């Protein structure tokens, strides 16, 4: 009786793949190293600020101000981190913040009180994100071009709405959130919102299917499609998420400034991208870290505060930021080449 023949085993000549648990431990170790490095940089900056201006920098009010200012751009950066992780880019976040802030502070909107302002800011942000997502995901446009067009359009519309004037907020329930009486155990409400957005963003990126799909699309969109992921829909959701974060940031900025201006959010796109990059998010996509992005925001905000307290010119500050960005990108390339 003929014995069944087993299919031949082909030897590819390659070494067996690395043990997945070991690979994950390696990635986790590198992530911890990046986080510790960023914490070290932040500690050095705090030390510099404490040495150069000890009374002003270490004052509780100044530290609260630093965290409050970091909250607005920090919320934008959380959304930006998701987009970059997917291999995209969003150059329109600053303009969307400006448009949302002025739309939410018009006289007609303020007639609806606190809820009207909050709804308008979030709705405008999500609406702009929807347009970006449709153009990129279903229109086939390059993210750089699509979001650049949104940047120009949103800025122009914000200017048209305000006619170049500042729109003052008159709703007490909104303004009161920026006062010290509203602080919770010494923590400003804006910082609490930033913390909540950060926690939710971390959980979504690291503990949900949505986050895994985002990383997969950024790593290899074609492989993700073959694995059953709807790449276009995923990209649409990501730009919606970015728009939502811009709407929330616009509302926080309204509380902080007590007004809406067409110049709001100036260069937010650069700050958000820079914070995400130095935090460890790959500009080419496939890897993102919310923790690193938040630390990047805190580093840039602390640098700005130290320069302001020491009366240093803003051009020197921009040069310092540029040097940090270049160094971060070089470190990323070196890390990628050794992976």
Coordinates of C-alpha atoms in Angstrom, one line a residue:
X1 CA 0.0 0.0 0.0
X2 CA 1.4 3.3 -1.1
X3 CA 2.3 5.6 1.8
X4 CA 1.2 9.3 1.5
X5 CA 4.0 11.5 0.5
X6 CA 4.5 14.7 2.6
X7 CA 5.0 17.9 0.6
X8 CA 8.6 18.8 0.2
X9 CA 10.1 21.4 2.6
X10 CA 12.0 24.1 0.9
X11 CA 14.9 25.7 2.6
X12 CA 15.1 29.4 1.8
X13 CA 18.6 29.6 3.1
X14 CA 17.6 32.4 5.4
X15 CA 17.8 32.5 9.1
X16 CA 14.6 31.9 11.0
X17 CA 12.6 35.0 11.8
X18 CA 13.3 36.7 15.1
X19 CA 11.1 35.7 18.0
X20 CA 8.2 38.1 18.1
X21 CA 8.2 38.5 21.9
X22 CA 11.9 39.3 21.7
X23 CA 11.3 41.8 18.9
X24 CA 8.5 43.5 20.9
X25 CA 10.8 43.7 23.9
X26 CA 13.5 45.4 21.8
X27 CA 11.0 47.9 20.5
X28 CA 9.8 48.6 24.0
X29 CA 13.3 49.1 25.2
X30 CA 14.0 51.6 22.5
X31 CA 10.7 53.4 23.3
X32 CA 11.7 53.6 26.9
X33 CA 15.1 54.9 26.0
X34 CA 13.6 57.7 23.8
X35 CA 11.2 58.6 26.6
X36 CA 14.0 58.7 29.2
X37 CA 16.1 60.9 26.8
X38 CA 13.2 63.3 26.3
X39 CA 12.7 63.4 30.1
X40 CA 16.4 64.1 30.5
X41 CA 16.2 67.0 28.0
X42 CA 13.2 68.4 29.8
X43 CA 15.0 68.1 33.1
X44 CA 18.0 70.0 31.7
X45 CA 15.7 72.8 30.4
X46 CA 14.0 73.1 33.8
X47 CA 17.5 73.2 35.4
X48 CA 18.6 76.0 33.0
X49 CA 15.4 78.0 33.7
X50 CA 15.9 77.5 37.5
X51 CA 19.5 78.8 37.3
X52 CA 19.0 81.7 34.9
X53 CA 15.7 83.0 36.4
X54 CA 15.0 81.1 39.6
X55 CA 12.4 83.4 41.1
X56 CA 10.4 83.8 37.9
X57 CA 10.7 80.4 36.2
X58 CA 10.1 78.3 39.3
X59 CA 7.1 80.4 40.4
X60 CA 3.9 78.4 40.6
X61 CA 2.1 80.9 38.3
X62 CA 4.7 80.6 35.6
X63 CA 4.7 76.8 35.7
X64 CA 0.9 76.9 35.4
X65 CA 1.2 79.3 32.5
X66 CA 3.7 76.9 30.7
X67 CA 1.3 74.0 31.1
X68 CA -1.7 76.0 30.0
X69 CA 0.1 77.2 26.8
X70 CA 1.3 73.7 26.2
X71 CA -2.3 72.4 26.4
X72 CA -3.6 74.1 23.3
X73 CA -0.8 73.0 20.9
X74 CA -0.7 69.7 22.8
X75 CA -4.2 68.8 21.8
X76 CA -3.4 69.6 18.2
X77 CA -0.3 67.5 18.4
X78 CA -2.2 64.4 19.6
X79 CA -4.3 64.6 16.4
X80 CA -1.2 65.3 14.3
X81 CA 0.6 62.2 15.8
X82 CA -2.2 59.9 14.5
X83 CA -2.0 61.5 11.0
X84 CA 1.8 61.2 10.8
X85 CA 1.8 57.7 12.1
X86 CA -0.5 56.7 9.2
X87 CA 2.0 58.2 6.7
X88 CA 0.1 61.4 6.1
X89 CA 0.6 65.1 7.1
X90 CA -1.7 67.9 8.0
X91 CA -0.5 71.4 7.3
X92 CA -3.9 73.0 7.9
X93 CA -4.2 72.5 11.7
X94 CA -3.2 76.1 12.6
X95 CA -5.6 77.6 10.0
X96 CA -8.4 75.3 11.2
X97 CA -7.9 76.4 14.8
X98 CA -8.1 80.0 13.6
X99 CA -11.3 79.4 11.6
X100 CA -12.9 77.5 14.4
X101 CA -12.1 80.1 17.0
X102 CA -13.5 83.0 14.9
X103 CA -16.6 81.1 13.8
X104 CA -17.3 80.2 17.4
X105 CA -16.9 83.8 18.7
X106 CA -19.2 85.6 16.2
X107 CA -22.1 87.5 17.7
X108 CA -24.6 85.1 16.2
X109 CA -22.8 82.1 17.8
X110 CA -22.4 83.7 21.2
X111 CA -26.1 84.1 21.4
X112 CA -26.3 80.4 22.1
X113 CA -23.9 80.7 25.1
X114 CA -21.3 78.2 26.3
X115 CA -22.8 75.2 24.4
X116 CA -23.1 77.2 21.1
X117 CA -19.4 78.3 21.2
X118 CA -18.2 74.8 22.1
X119 CA -20.4 73.1 19.4
X120 CA -19.3 75.6 16.7
X121 CA -15.6 75.2 17.4
X122 CA -15.8 71.4 17.3
X123 CA -18.2 71.3 14.3
X124 CA -15.9 73.6 12.3
X125 CA -12.9 71.5 13.2
X126 CA -14.6 68.2 12.2
X127 CA -16.0 69.8 9.1
X128 CA -12.5 70.9 7.9
X129 CA -11.1 67.5 8.8
X130 CA -13.9 65.8 6.7
X131 CA -12.9 67.9 3.7
X132 CA -9.2 67.0 4.1
X133 CA -10.1 63.3 4.6
X134 CA -12.3 63.2 1.5
X135 CA -9.7 64.9 -0.7
X136 CA -6.9 62.7 0.5
X137 CA -8.7 59.3 0.9
X138 CA -11.2 59.4 -1.9
X139 CA -10.0 62.3 -4.1
X140 CA -6.5 60.8 -4.4
X141 CA -4.8 64.0 -3.6
X142 CA -1.4 64.1 -1.9
X143 CA -1.9 65.1 1.8
X144 CA 0.6 67.9 1.4
X145 CA -1.3 69.5 -1.4
X146 CA -4.8 68.9 0.1
X147 CA -4.0 70.3 3.5
X148 CA -2.0 73.2 2.0
X149 CA -5.1 74.2 0.1
X150 CA -7.2 73.9 3.3
X151 CA -4.6 76.1 5.1
X152 CA -5.0 78.9 2.5
X153 CA -8.8 78.5 2.4
X154 CA -9.4 78.4 6.1
X155 CA -7.1 81.4 6.7
X156 CA -8.9 83.4 4.1
X157 CA -12.3 82.5 5.4
X158 CA -11.2 83.4 9.0
X159 CA -10.0 86.8 7.8
X160 CA -13.3 87.4 5.9
X161 CA -15.4 86.5 8.9
X162 CA -13.5 88.9 11.3
X163 CA -12.6 91.5 8.7
X164 CA -9.3 91.7 10.5
X165 CA -10.9 92.6 13.9
X166 CA -10.6 90.8 17.2
X167 CA -13.9 89.2 18.4
X168 CA -14.3 89.5 22.1
X169 CA -16.0 86.8 24.1
X170 CA -18.8 88.0 26.4
X171 CA -20.0 84.7 27.8
X172 CA -19.0 84.6 31.5
X173 CA -19.3 80.8 31.7
X174 CA -16.5 80.6 29.1
X175 CA -14.3 83.3 30.5
X176 CA -14.5 82.0 34.0
X177 CA -12.7 78.8 33.0
X178 CA -9.6 80.8 32.5
X179 CA -9.6 82.3 35.9
X180 CA -7.8 81.0 38.9
X181 CA -11.0 80.3 40.8
X182 CA -11.7 77.5 38.3
X183 CA -8.4 75.7 39.0
X184 CA -8.8 72.2 40.4
X185 CA -6.2 71.6 43.1
X186 CA -4.0 74.2 41.4
X187 CA -4.4 72.7 38.0
X188 CA -6.0 74.9 35.2
X189 CA -9.0 73.3 33.5
X190 CA -7.2 73.6 30.1
X191 CA -4.5 71.3 31.5
X192 CA -7.1 68.8 32.7
X193 CA -8.6 68.7 29.2
X194 CA -5.1 68.2 27.6
X195 CA -4.4 65.4 30.0
X196 CA -7.8 63.7 29.2
X197 CA -7.1 64.0 25.4
X198 CA -3.6 62.6 25.9
X199 CA -4.8 59.6 27.9
X200 CA -7.6 58.9 25.4
X201 CA -5.2 59.3 22.5
X202 CA -2.7 56.9 24.1
X203 CA -5.3 54.3 24.7
X204 CA -6.7 54.5 21.2
X205 CA -3.3 54.3 19.5
X206 CA -1.9 51.5 21.7
X207 CA -4.8 49.5 22.9
X208 CA -7.4 49.5 20.1
X209 CA -7.9 48.0 16.7
X210 CA -8.1 51.6 15.3
X211 CA -4.6 52.3 16.5
X212 CA -3.2 49.1 15.1
X213 CA -4.8 49.8 11.7
X214 CA -3.3 53.3 11.8
X215 CA 0.2 51.9 12.3
X216 CA -0.4 49.3 9.6
X217 CA -1.5 51.8 7.1
X218 CA 1.6 54.0 7.8
X219 CA 3.9 51.0 7.7
X220 CA 2.7 49.6 4.4
X221 CA -0.6 50.8 2.9
X222 CA -0.7 48.0 0.3
X223 CA 0.0 45.3 2.8
X224 CA -2.7 46.8 5.0
X225 CA -5.2 46.7 2.1
X226 CA -4.4 43.1 1.4
X227 CA -4.9 42.3 5.1
X228 CA -8.5 43.5 4.8
X229 CA -8.1 47.1 6.1
X230 CA -10.1 49.7 4.3
X231 CA -7.2 52.1 3.9
X232 CA -9.3 55.0 2.4
X233 CA -11.8 54.9 5.2
X234 CA -9.1 54.7 7.8
X235 CA -7.4 57.8 6.4
X236 CA -10.7 59.6 6.4
X237 CA -11.2 58.8 10.1
X238 CA -7.7 60.1 10.9
X239 CA -8.3 63.5 9.3
X240 CA -11.6 63.7 11.1
X241 CA -9.7 63.0 14.3
X242 CA -7.2 65.7 13.5
X243 CA -10.0 68.2 12.8
X244 CA -11.7 67.2 16.1
X245 CA -8.5 67.9 18.0
X246 CA -8.3 71.3 16.2
X247 CA -11.8 72.2 17.3
X248 CA -11.1 71.3 20.9
X249 CA -7.9 73.3 20.8
X250 CA -9.8 76.3 19.3
X251 CA -12.2 76.2 22.3
X252 CA -9.3 76.1 24.7
X253 CA -7.6 79.0 22.9
X254 CA -10.9 81.0 23.2
X255 CA -10.9 80.4 27.0
X256 CA -7.2 81.3 27.2
X257 CA -7.4 84.5 25.1
X258 CA -11.0 85.5 25.7
X259 CA -11.4 86.2 22.0
X260 CA -11.3 84.9 18.5
X261 CA -8.8 86.2 15.9
X262 CA -7.9 85.2 12.4
X263 CA -4.2 85.1 13.4
X264 CA -4.8 82.3 16.0
X265 CA -2.9 79.1 15.5
X266 CA -0.1 80.7 13.6
X267 CA 2.6 78.1 12.9
X268 CA 0.8 75.5 15.0
X269 CA 1.3 73.0 12.1
X270 CA 5.1 73.4 12.4
X271 CA 5.1 73.1 16.2
X272 CA 2.9 70.1 16.1
X273 CA 4.9 68.3 13.5
X274 CA 8.2 69.2 15.3
X275 CA 6.9 68.0 18.6
X276 CA 5.7 64.7 17.1
X277 CA 9.0 64.1 15.3
X278 CA 11.3 64.8 18.3
X279 CA 8.9 62.6 20.4
X280 CA 9.8 59.6 18.2
X281 CA 6.9 59.5 15.6
X282 CA 8.3 58.5 12.2
X283 CA 7.7 61.2 9.6
X284 CA 7.5 58.4 7.0
X285 CA 4.8 56.6 9.1
X286 CA 4.5 53.3 10.7
X287 CA 5.4 54.3 14.2
X288 CA 3.9 56.8 16.6
X289 CA 4.1 57.7 20.3
X290 CA 1.6 59.9 22.1
X291 CA 3.9 60.1 25.2
X292 CA 6.8 61.3 23.1
X293 CA 4.7 63.9 21.3
X294 CA 3.5 65.3 24.6
X295 CA 7.1 65.5 25.9
X296 CA 8.0 67.2 22.7
X297 CA 5.3 69.8 23.3
X298 CA 6.5 70.4 26.8
X299 CA 10.1 70.8 25.7
X300 CA 9.2 73.4 23.1
X301 CA 6.9 75.3 25.4
X302 CA 9.6 75.3 28.1
X303 CA 12.2 76.6 25.6
X304 CA 9.8 79.4 24.7
X305 CA 9.2 80.3 28.3
X306 CA 12.9 80.4 29.1
X307 CA 13.7 82.6 26.2
X308 CA 10.9 85.0 27.1
X309 CA 12.0 85.3 30.7
X310 CA 15.6 86.0 29.7
X311 CA 14.5 88.6 27.1
X312 CA 16.1 86.7 24.2
X313 CA 15.0 87.4 20.7
X314 CA 12.5 85.2 19.0
X315 CA 14.8 84.6 16.0
X316 CA 17.3 82.8 18.3
X317 CA 14.5 80.8 19.7
X318 CA 13.5 79.6 16.2
X319 CA 17.1 78.7 15.4
X320 CA 17.2 76.6 18.6
X321 CA 14.0 74.8 17.6
X322 CA 15.3 74.2 14.2
X323 CA 18.5 72.7 15.5
X324 CA 16.5 70.4 17.8
X325 CA 14.3 69.2 14.9
X326 CA 17.4 68.5 12.7
X327 CA 19.0 66.5 15.5
X328 CA 15.8 64.5 16.1
X329 CA 15.5 63.6 12.4
X330 CA 19.2 62.5 12.3
X331 CA 18.6 60.3 15.4
X332 CA 15.6 58.8 13.7
X333 CA 17.5 58.0 10.5
X334 CA 20.3 56.5 12.5
X335 CA 17.9 54.4 14.5
X336 CA 16.0 53.2 11.4
X337 CA 19.3 52.2 9.7
X338 CA 20.2 50.0 12.6
X339 CA 16.8 48.3 12.9

